[in-house]
Short mmCIF file of C-alpha atoms in Angstrom, two decimals:
data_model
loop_
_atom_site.label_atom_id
_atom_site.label_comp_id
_atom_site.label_asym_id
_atom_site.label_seq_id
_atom_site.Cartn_x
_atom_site.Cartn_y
_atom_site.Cartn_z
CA UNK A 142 37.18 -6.66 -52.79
CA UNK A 143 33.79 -8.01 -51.45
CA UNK A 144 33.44 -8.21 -47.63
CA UNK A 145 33.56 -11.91 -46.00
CA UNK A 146 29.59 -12.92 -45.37
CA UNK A 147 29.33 -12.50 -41.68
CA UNK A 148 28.45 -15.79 -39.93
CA UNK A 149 25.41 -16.74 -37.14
CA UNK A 150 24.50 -19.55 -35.30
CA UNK A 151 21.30 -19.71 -34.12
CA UNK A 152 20.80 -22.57 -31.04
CA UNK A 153 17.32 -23.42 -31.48
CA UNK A 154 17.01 -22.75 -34.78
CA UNK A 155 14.39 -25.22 -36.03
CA UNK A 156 12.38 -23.57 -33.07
CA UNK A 157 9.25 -20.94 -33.34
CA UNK A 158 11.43 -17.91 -32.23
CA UNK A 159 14.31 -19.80 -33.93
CA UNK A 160 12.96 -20.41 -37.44
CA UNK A 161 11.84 -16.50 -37.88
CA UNK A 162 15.39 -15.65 -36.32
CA UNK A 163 17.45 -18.11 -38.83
CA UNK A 164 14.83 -16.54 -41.81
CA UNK A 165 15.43 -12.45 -40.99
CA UNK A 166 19.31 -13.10 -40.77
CA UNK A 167 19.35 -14.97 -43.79
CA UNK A 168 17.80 -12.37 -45.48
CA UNK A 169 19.61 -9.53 -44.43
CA UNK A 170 22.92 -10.94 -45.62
CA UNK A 171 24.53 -13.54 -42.91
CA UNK A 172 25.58 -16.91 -43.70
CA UNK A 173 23.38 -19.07 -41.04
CA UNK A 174 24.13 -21.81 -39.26
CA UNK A 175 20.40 -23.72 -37.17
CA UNK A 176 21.24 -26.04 -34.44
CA UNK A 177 17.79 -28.02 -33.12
CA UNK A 178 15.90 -30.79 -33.44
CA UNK A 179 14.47 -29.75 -37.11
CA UNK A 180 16.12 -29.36 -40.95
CA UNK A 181 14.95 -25.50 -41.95
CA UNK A 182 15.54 -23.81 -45.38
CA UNK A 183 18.90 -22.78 -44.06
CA UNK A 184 22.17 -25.01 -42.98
CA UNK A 185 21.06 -26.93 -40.71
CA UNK A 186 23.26 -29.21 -37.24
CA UNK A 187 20.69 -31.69 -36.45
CA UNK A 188 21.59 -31.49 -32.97
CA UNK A 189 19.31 -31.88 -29.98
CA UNK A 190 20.23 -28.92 -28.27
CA UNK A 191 19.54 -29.59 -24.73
CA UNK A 192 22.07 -32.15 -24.67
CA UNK A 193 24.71 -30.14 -25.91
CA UNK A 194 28.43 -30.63 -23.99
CA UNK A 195 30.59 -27.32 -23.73
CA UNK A 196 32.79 -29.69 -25.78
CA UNK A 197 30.38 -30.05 -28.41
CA UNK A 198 29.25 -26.56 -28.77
CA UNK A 199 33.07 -25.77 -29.10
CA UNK A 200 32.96 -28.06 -32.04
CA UNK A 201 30.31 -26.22 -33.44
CA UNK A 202 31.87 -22.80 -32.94
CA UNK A 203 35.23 -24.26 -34.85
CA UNK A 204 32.72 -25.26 -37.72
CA UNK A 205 30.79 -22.59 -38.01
CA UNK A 206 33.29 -19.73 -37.29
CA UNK A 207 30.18 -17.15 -36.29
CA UNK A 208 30.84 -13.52 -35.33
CA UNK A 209 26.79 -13.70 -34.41
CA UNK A 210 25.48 -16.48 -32.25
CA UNK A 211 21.51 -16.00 -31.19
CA UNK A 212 20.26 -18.45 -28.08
CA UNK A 213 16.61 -19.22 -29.02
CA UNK A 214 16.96 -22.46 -27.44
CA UNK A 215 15.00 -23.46 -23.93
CA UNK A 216 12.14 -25.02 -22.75
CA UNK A 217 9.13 -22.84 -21.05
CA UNK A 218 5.89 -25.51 -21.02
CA UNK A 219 5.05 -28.95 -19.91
CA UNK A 220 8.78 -29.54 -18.69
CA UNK A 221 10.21 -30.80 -15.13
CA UNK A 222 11.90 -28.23 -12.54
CA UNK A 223 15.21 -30.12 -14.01
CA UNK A 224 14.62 -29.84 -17.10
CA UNK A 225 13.57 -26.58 -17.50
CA UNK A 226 16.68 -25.53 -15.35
CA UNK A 227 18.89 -27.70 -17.80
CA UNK A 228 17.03 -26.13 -21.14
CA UNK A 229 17.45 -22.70 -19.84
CA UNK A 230 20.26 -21.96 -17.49
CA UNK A 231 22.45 -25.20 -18.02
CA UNK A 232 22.88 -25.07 -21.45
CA UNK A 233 23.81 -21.23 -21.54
CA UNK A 234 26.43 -22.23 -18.64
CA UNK A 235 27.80 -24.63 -21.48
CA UNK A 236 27.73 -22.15 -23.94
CA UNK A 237 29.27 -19.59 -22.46
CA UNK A 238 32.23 -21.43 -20.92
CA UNK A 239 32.62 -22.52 -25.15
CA UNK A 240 32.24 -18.85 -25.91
CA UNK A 241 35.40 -17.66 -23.68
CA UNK A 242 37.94 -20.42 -24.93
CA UNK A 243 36.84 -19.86 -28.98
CA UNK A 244 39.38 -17.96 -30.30
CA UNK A 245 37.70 -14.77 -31.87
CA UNK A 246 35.03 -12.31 -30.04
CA UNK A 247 31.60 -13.17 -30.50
CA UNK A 248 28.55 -11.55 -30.39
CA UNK A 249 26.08 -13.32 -27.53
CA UNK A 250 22.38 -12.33 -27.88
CA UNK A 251 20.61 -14.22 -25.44
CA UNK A 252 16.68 -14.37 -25.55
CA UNK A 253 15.76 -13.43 -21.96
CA UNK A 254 11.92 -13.34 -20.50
CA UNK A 255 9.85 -10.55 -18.84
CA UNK A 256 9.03 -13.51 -16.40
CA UNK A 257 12.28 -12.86 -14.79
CA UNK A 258 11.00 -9.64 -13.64
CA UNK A 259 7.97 -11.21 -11.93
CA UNK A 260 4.75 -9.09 -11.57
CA UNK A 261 5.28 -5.72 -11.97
CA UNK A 262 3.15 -2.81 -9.70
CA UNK A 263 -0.11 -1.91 -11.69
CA UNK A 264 0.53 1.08 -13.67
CA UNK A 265 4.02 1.25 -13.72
CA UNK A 266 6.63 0.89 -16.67
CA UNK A 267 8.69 -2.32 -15.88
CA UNK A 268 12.64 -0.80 -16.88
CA UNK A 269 15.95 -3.18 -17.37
CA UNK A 270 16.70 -2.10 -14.08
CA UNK A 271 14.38 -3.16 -11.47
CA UNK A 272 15.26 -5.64 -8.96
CA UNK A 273 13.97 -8.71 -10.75
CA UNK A 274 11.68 -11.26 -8.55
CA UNK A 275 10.70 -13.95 -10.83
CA UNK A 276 7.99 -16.42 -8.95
CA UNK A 277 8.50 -19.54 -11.45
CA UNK A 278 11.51 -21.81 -12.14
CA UNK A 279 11.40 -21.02 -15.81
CA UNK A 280 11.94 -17.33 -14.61
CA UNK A 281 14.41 -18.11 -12.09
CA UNK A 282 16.60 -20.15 -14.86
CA UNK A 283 15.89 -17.10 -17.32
CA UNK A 284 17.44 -14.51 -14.82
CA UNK A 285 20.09 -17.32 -14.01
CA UNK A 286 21.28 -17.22 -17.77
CA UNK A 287 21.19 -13.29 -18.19
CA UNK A 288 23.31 -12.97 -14.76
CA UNK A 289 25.99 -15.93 -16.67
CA UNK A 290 26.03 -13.97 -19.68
CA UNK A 291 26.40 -10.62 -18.12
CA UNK A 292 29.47 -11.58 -16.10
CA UNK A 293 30.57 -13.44 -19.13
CA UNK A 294 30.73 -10.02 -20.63
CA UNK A 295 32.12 -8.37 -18.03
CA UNK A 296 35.50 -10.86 -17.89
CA UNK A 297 35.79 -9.81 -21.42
CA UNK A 298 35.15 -13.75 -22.81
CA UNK A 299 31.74 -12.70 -25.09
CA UNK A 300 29.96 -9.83 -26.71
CA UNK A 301 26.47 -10.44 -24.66
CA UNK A 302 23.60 -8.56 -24.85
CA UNK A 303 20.57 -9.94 -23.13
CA UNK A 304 16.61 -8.95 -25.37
CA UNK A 305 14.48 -9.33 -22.50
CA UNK A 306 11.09 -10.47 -24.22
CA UNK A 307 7.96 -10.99 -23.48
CA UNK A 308 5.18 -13.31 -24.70
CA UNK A 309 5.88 -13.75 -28.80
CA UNK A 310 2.70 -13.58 -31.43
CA UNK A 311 3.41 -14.62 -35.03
CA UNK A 312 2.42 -17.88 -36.70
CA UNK A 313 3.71 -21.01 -35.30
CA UNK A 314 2.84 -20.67 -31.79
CA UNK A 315 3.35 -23.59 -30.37
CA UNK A 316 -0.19 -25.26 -29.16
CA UNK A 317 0.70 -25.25 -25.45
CA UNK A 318 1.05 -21.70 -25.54
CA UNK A 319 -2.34 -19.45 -24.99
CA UNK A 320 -2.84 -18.33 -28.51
CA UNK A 321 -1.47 -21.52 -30.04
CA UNK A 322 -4.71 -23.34 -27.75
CA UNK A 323 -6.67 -20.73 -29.02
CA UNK A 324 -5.73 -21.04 -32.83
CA UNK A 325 -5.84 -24.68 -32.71
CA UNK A 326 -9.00 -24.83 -31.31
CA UNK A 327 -11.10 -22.50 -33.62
CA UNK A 328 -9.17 -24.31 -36.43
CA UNK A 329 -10.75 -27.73 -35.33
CA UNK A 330 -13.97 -25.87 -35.08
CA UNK A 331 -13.78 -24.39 -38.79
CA UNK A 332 -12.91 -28.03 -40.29
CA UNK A 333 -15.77 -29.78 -38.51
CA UNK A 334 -18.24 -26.59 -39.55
CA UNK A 335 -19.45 -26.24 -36.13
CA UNK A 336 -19.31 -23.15 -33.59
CA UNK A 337 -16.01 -22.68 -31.64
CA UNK A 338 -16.08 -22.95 -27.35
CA UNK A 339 -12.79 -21.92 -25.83
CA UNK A 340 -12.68 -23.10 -21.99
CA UNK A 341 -9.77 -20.74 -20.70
CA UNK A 342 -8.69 -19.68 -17.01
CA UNK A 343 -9.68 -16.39 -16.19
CA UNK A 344 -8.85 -13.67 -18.66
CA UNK A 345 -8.39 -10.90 -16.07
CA UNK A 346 -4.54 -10.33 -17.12
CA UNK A 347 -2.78 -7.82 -18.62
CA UNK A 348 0.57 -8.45 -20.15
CA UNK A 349 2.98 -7.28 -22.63
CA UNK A 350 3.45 -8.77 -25.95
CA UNK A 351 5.79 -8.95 -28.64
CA UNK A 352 5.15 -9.38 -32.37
CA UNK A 353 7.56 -12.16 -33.82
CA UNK A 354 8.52 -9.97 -36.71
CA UNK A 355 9.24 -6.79 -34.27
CA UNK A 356 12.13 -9.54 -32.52
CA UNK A 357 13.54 -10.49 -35.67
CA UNK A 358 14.30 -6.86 -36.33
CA UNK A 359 15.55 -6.24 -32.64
CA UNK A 360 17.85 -9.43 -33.02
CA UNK A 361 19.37 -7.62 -36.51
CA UNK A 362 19.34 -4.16 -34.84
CA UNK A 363 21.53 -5.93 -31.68
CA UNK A 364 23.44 -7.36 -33.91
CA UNK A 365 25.05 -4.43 -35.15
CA UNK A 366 25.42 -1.91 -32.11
CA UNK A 367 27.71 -1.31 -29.64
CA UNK A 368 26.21 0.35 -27.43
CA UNK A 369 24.07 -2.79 -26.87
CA UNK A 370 26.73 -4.84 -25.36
CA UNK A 371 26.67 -5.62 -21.66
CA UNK A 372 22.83 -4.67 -21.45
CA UNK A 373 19.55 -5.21 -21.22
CA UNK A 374 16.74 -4.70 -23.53
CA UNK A 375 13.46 -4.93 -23.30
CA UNK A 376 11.12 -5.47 -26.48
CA UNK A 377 7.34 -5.41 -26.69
CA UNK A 378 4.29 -2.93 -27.54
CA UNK A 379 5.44 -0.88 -24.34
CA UNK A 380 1.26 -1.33 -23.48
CA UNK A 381 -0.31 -3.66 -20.56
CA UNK A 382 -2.30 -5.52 -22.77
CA UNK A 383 -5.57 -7.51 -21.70
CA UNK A 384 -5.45 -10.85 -22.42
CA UNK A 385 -8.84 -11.39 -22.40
CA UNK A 386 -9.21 -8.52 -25.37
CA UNK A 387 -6.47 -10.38 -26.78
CA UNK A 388 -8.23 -13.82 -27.72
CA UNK A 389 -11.04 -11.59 -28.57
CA UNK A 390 -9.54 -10.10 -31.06
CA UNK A 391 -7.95 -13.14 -32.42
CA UNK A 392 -11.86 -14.57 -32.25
CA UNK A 393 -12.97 -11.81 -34.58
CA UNK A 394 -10.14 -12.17 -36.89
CA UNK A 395 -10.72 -15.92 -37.70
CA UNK A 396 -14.64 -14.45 -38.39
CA UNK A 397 -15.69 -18.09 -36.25
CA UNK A 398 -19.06 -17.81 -33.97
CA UNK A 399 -17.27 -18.75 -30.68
CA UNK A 400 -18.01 -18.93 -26.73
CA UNK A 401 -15.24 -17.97 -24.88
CA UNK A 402 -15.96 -19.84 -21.17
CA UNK A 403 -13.94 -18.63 -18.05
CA UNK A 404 -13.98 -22.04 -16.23
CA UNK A 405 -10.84 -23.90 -17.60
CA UNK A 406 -8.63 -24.80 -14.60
CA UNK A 407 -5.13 -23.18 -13.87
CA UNK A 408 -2.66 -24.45 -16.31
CA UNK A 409 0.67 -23.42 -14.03
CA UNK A 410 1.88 -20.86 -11.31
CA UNK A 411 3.88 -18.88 -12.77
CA UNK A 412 0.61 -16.24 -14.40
CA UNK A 413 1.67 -12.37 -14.20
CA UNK A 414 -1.93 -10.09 -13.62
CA UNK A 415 -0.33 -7.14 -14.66
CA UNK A 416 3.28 -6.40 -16.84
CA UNK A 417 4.39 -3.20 -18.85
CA UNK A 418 8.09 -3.23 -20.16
CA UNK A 419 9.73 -0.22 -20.49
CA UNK A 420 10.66 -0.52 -24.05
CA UNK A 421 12.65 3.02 -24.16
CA UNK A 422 16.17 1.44 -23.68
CA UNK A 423 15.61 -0.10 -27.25
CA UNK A 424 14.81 3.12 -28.86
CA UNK A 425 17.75 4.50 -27.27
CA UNK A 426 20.20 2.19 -27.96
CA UNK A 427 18.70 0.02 -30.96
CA UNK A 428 16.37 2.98 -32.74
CA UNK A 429 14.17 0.17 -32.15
CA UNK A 430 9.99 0.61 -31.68
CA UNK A 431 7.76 -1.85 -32.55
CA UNK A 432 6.18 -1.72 -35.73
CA UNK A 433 3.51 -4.20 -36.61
CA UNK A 434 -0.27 -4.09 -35.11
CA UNK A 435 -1.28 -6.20 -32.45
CA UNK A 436 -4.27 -7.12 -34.94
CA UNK A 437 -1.69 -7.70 -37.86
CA UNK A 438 0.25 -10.08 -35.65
CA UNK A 439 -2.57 -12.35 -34.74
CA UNK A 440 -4.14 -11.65 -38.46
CA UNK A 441 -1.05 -13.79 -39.23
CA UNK A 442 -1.40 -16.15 -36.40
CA UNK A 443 -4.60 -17.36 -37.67
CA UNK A 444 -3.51 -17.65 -41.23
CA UNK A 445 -0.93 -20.21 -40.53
CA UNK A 446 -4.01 -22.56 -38.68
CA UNK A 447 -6.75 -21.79 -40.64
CA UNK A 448 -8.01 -25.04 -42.73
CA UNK A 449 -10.20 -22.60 -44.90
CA UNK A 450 -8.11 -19.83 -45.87
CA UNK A 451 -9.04 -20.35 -49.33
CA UNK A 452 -12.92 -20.73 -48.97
CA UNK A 453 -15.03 -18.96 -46.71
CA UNK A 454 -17.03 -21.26 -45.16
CA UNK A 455 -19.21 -21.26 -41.75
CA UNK A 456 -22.05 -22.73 -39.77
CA UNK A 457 -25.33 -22.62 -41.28
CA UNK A 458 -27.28 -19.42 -39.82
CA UNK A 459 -24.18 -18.69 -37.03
CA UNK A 460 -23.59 -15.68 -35.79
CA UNK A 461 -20.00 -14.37 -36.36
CA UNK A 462 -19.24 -12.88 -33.01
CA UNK A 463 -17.91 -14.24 -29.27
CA UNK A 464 -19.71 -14.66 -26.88
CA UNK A 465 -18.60 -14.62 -23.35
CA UNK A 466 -20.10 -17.19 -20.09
CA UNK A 467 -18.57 -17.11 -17.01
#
C-alpha cells in the first residue's frame, strides 16, 4: 500500500524565500499548501498573511492537515517598528498558539535571522549558543519568535526547530535588498546601453551569506530529523564574506562597465561590520554543508534581471570592468 503524501504549509509562500521553499518541497514529494499575497505553481490560500487571526490559521491547519509547516513569512525592509514587530513576532505568537490546540504534532521550522545575534567579535565563529544581542527591531522580533517557538517546543504543543539564516542570494531578491539594488540597477543600465554607476554606503562589511538553493535543502534536511527538534541551526558559507567583493563579483558576472561609488547615504541602523556563523551544528545534526558557489549563486541572481540574456550587447568601446571612486 502506497504511503499517504506528507503535507506542508508554507506561510509566505508566494514570497522570495517562500516560492523556492513551496518549489524544493514540491519536488521532493510533499503535497504543498502557499499562504501569501501571490498564486504560485502550487495550491495556493490567497491570504495576506500578516493579518492572519490564531482563528484563521487554525482554519487553515484543519484544511490543510500538514505534518510540515515552514514560516517564510515577515517583513525585514521599509516597514514601521509595529509592523515589523506584527510581521515577525506577532504573527508567530498566532501561529503557535494554533499549533498547540491542532490536533496532531506538527513539525515548526521557523526561518530565524543572524541579525538576532547582533555583531559578532572579528574573527570569531558566531555558534547557536551565544548570548544573542540583536541592535535592530527586526532582530529583536526575530529572537522574540525563536524564544515563542522554543518554549512552544518545550510544553510539548509543536515540533520547532528554528534555521537561523543569514542574508539569502538566489534570483528574486527583492529590490530593497543590497543585491536586488544592485541587479536592478545594472539591468536598467544594460537596457538603456549605457555604463552602470552604483552609489552604495560603504562596502567595508563582512557578512555571512546563504545561497537560496543551500536553504531549500536545509528546510528538506530539517524536515526529516529528529535530532533537529528543539534547536538551533545556523546555515550559510561558514566564511565572513566582504560585501564590497560581493557586488564586485556580481559586477563582473553581468560583464557591465560599472562605477561602484561609496557615497550613498545609510539606508538603516541595523548594518553588522563583521558576522561568521558557525555552521557546524548543521553538519552535525542535518549532514548539511553548503553546496553551491558564491559565484554560482549570484551567476543566477543576474540571470533572472538581465534584459539581454539572449544577446550580448554593450556600450560602444566600454570597458568591461568596475571601477571603484570613493
Amino acid at each position: 500500500m502506497t504511503p499517504p503524501q506528507p503535507r506542508a504549509l508554507v506561510l509566505g509562500g508566494t514570497g522570495y524565500l517562500g516560492r523556492r521553499l513551496c518549489t524544493a518541497l514540491d519536488a521532493a514529494g510533499w503535497s504543498v499548501l502557499a499562504v501569501g499575497r501571490r498564486s504560485v505553481p502550487v495550491t495556493a490560500a490567497r491570504l495576506l498573511v500578516a493579518d492572519l487571526t490564531s482563528a484563521d490559521i487554525s482554519d487553515v491547519l484543519a484544511e490543510a492537515q500538514p505534518s510540515l509547516v515552514v514560516n517564510a513569512a515577515g517583513g525585514v525592509w521599509q516597514l514601521s517598528e509595529p509592523e515589523l514587530i506584527d510581521s515577525n513576532a506577532v504573527l508567530v505568537d498566532r501561529l503557535v498558539a494554533a499549533l498547540a490546540k491542532h490536533p496532531r504534532a506538527v513539525r515548526l521550522i521557523q526561518l530565524g535571522s543572524a541579525k538576532e545575534y547582533g555583531t559578532g567579535p572579528a574573527g570569531v565563529a558566531i555558534a547557536e549558543d551565544a548570548v544573542a544581542r540583536p541592535v535592530s527591531t527586526y532582530g529583536k522580533s526575530k529572537l522574540s519568535a525563536t524564544r515563542a517557538v522554543l518554549a512552544a517546543t518545550r510544553r510539548g504543543e509543536l515540533e520547532g526547530v528554528i534555521l537561523r539564516l543569514p542574508t539569502t542570494i538566489g534570483p528574486g531578491s527583492p529590490q530593497v535588498s543590497l543585491l536586488g539594488t544592485v541587479s536592478a540597477a545594472l539591468a536598467a543600465a544594460v537596457r538603456e546601453n549605457r555604463p552602470a554607476v552604483l552609489r552604495l554606503y560603504r562596502l567595508t562589511a563582512h557578512q555571512d551569506f546563504l545561497a537560496l538553493d543551500d536553504l531549500a535543502r536545509g528546510v528538506l534536511a530539517a524536515a526529516q530529523s529528529r535530532q533537529a527538534v528543539g534547536r538551533i541551526i545556523n546555515l550559510g558559507y561558514g566564511e565572513a564574506i566582504s560585501v564590497r567583493s560581493l557586488v564586485e563579483t556580481l559586477v563582473a558576472v553581468s560583464g557591465w562597465p560599472t562605477q561602484i561609488r561609496d557615497d550613498a547615504p545609510p539606508s538603516g541602523t541595523d548594518r553588522i561590520e563583521w558576522q561568521r556563523l558557525d555552521i557546524s551544528t548543521a553538519a552535525e545534526l542535518l549532514g548539511w554543508t553548503p553546496r553551491q558557489q558564491l559565484r554560482d549563486a549570484l551567476t543566477e541572481v543576474w540571470s533572472a534581471v538581465n534584459p539581454q540574456r539572449d544577446a550580448d550587447v554593450a556600450p560602444d568601446s566600454a570597458d568591461r570592468r568596475a571601477t571603484h571612486s570613493k
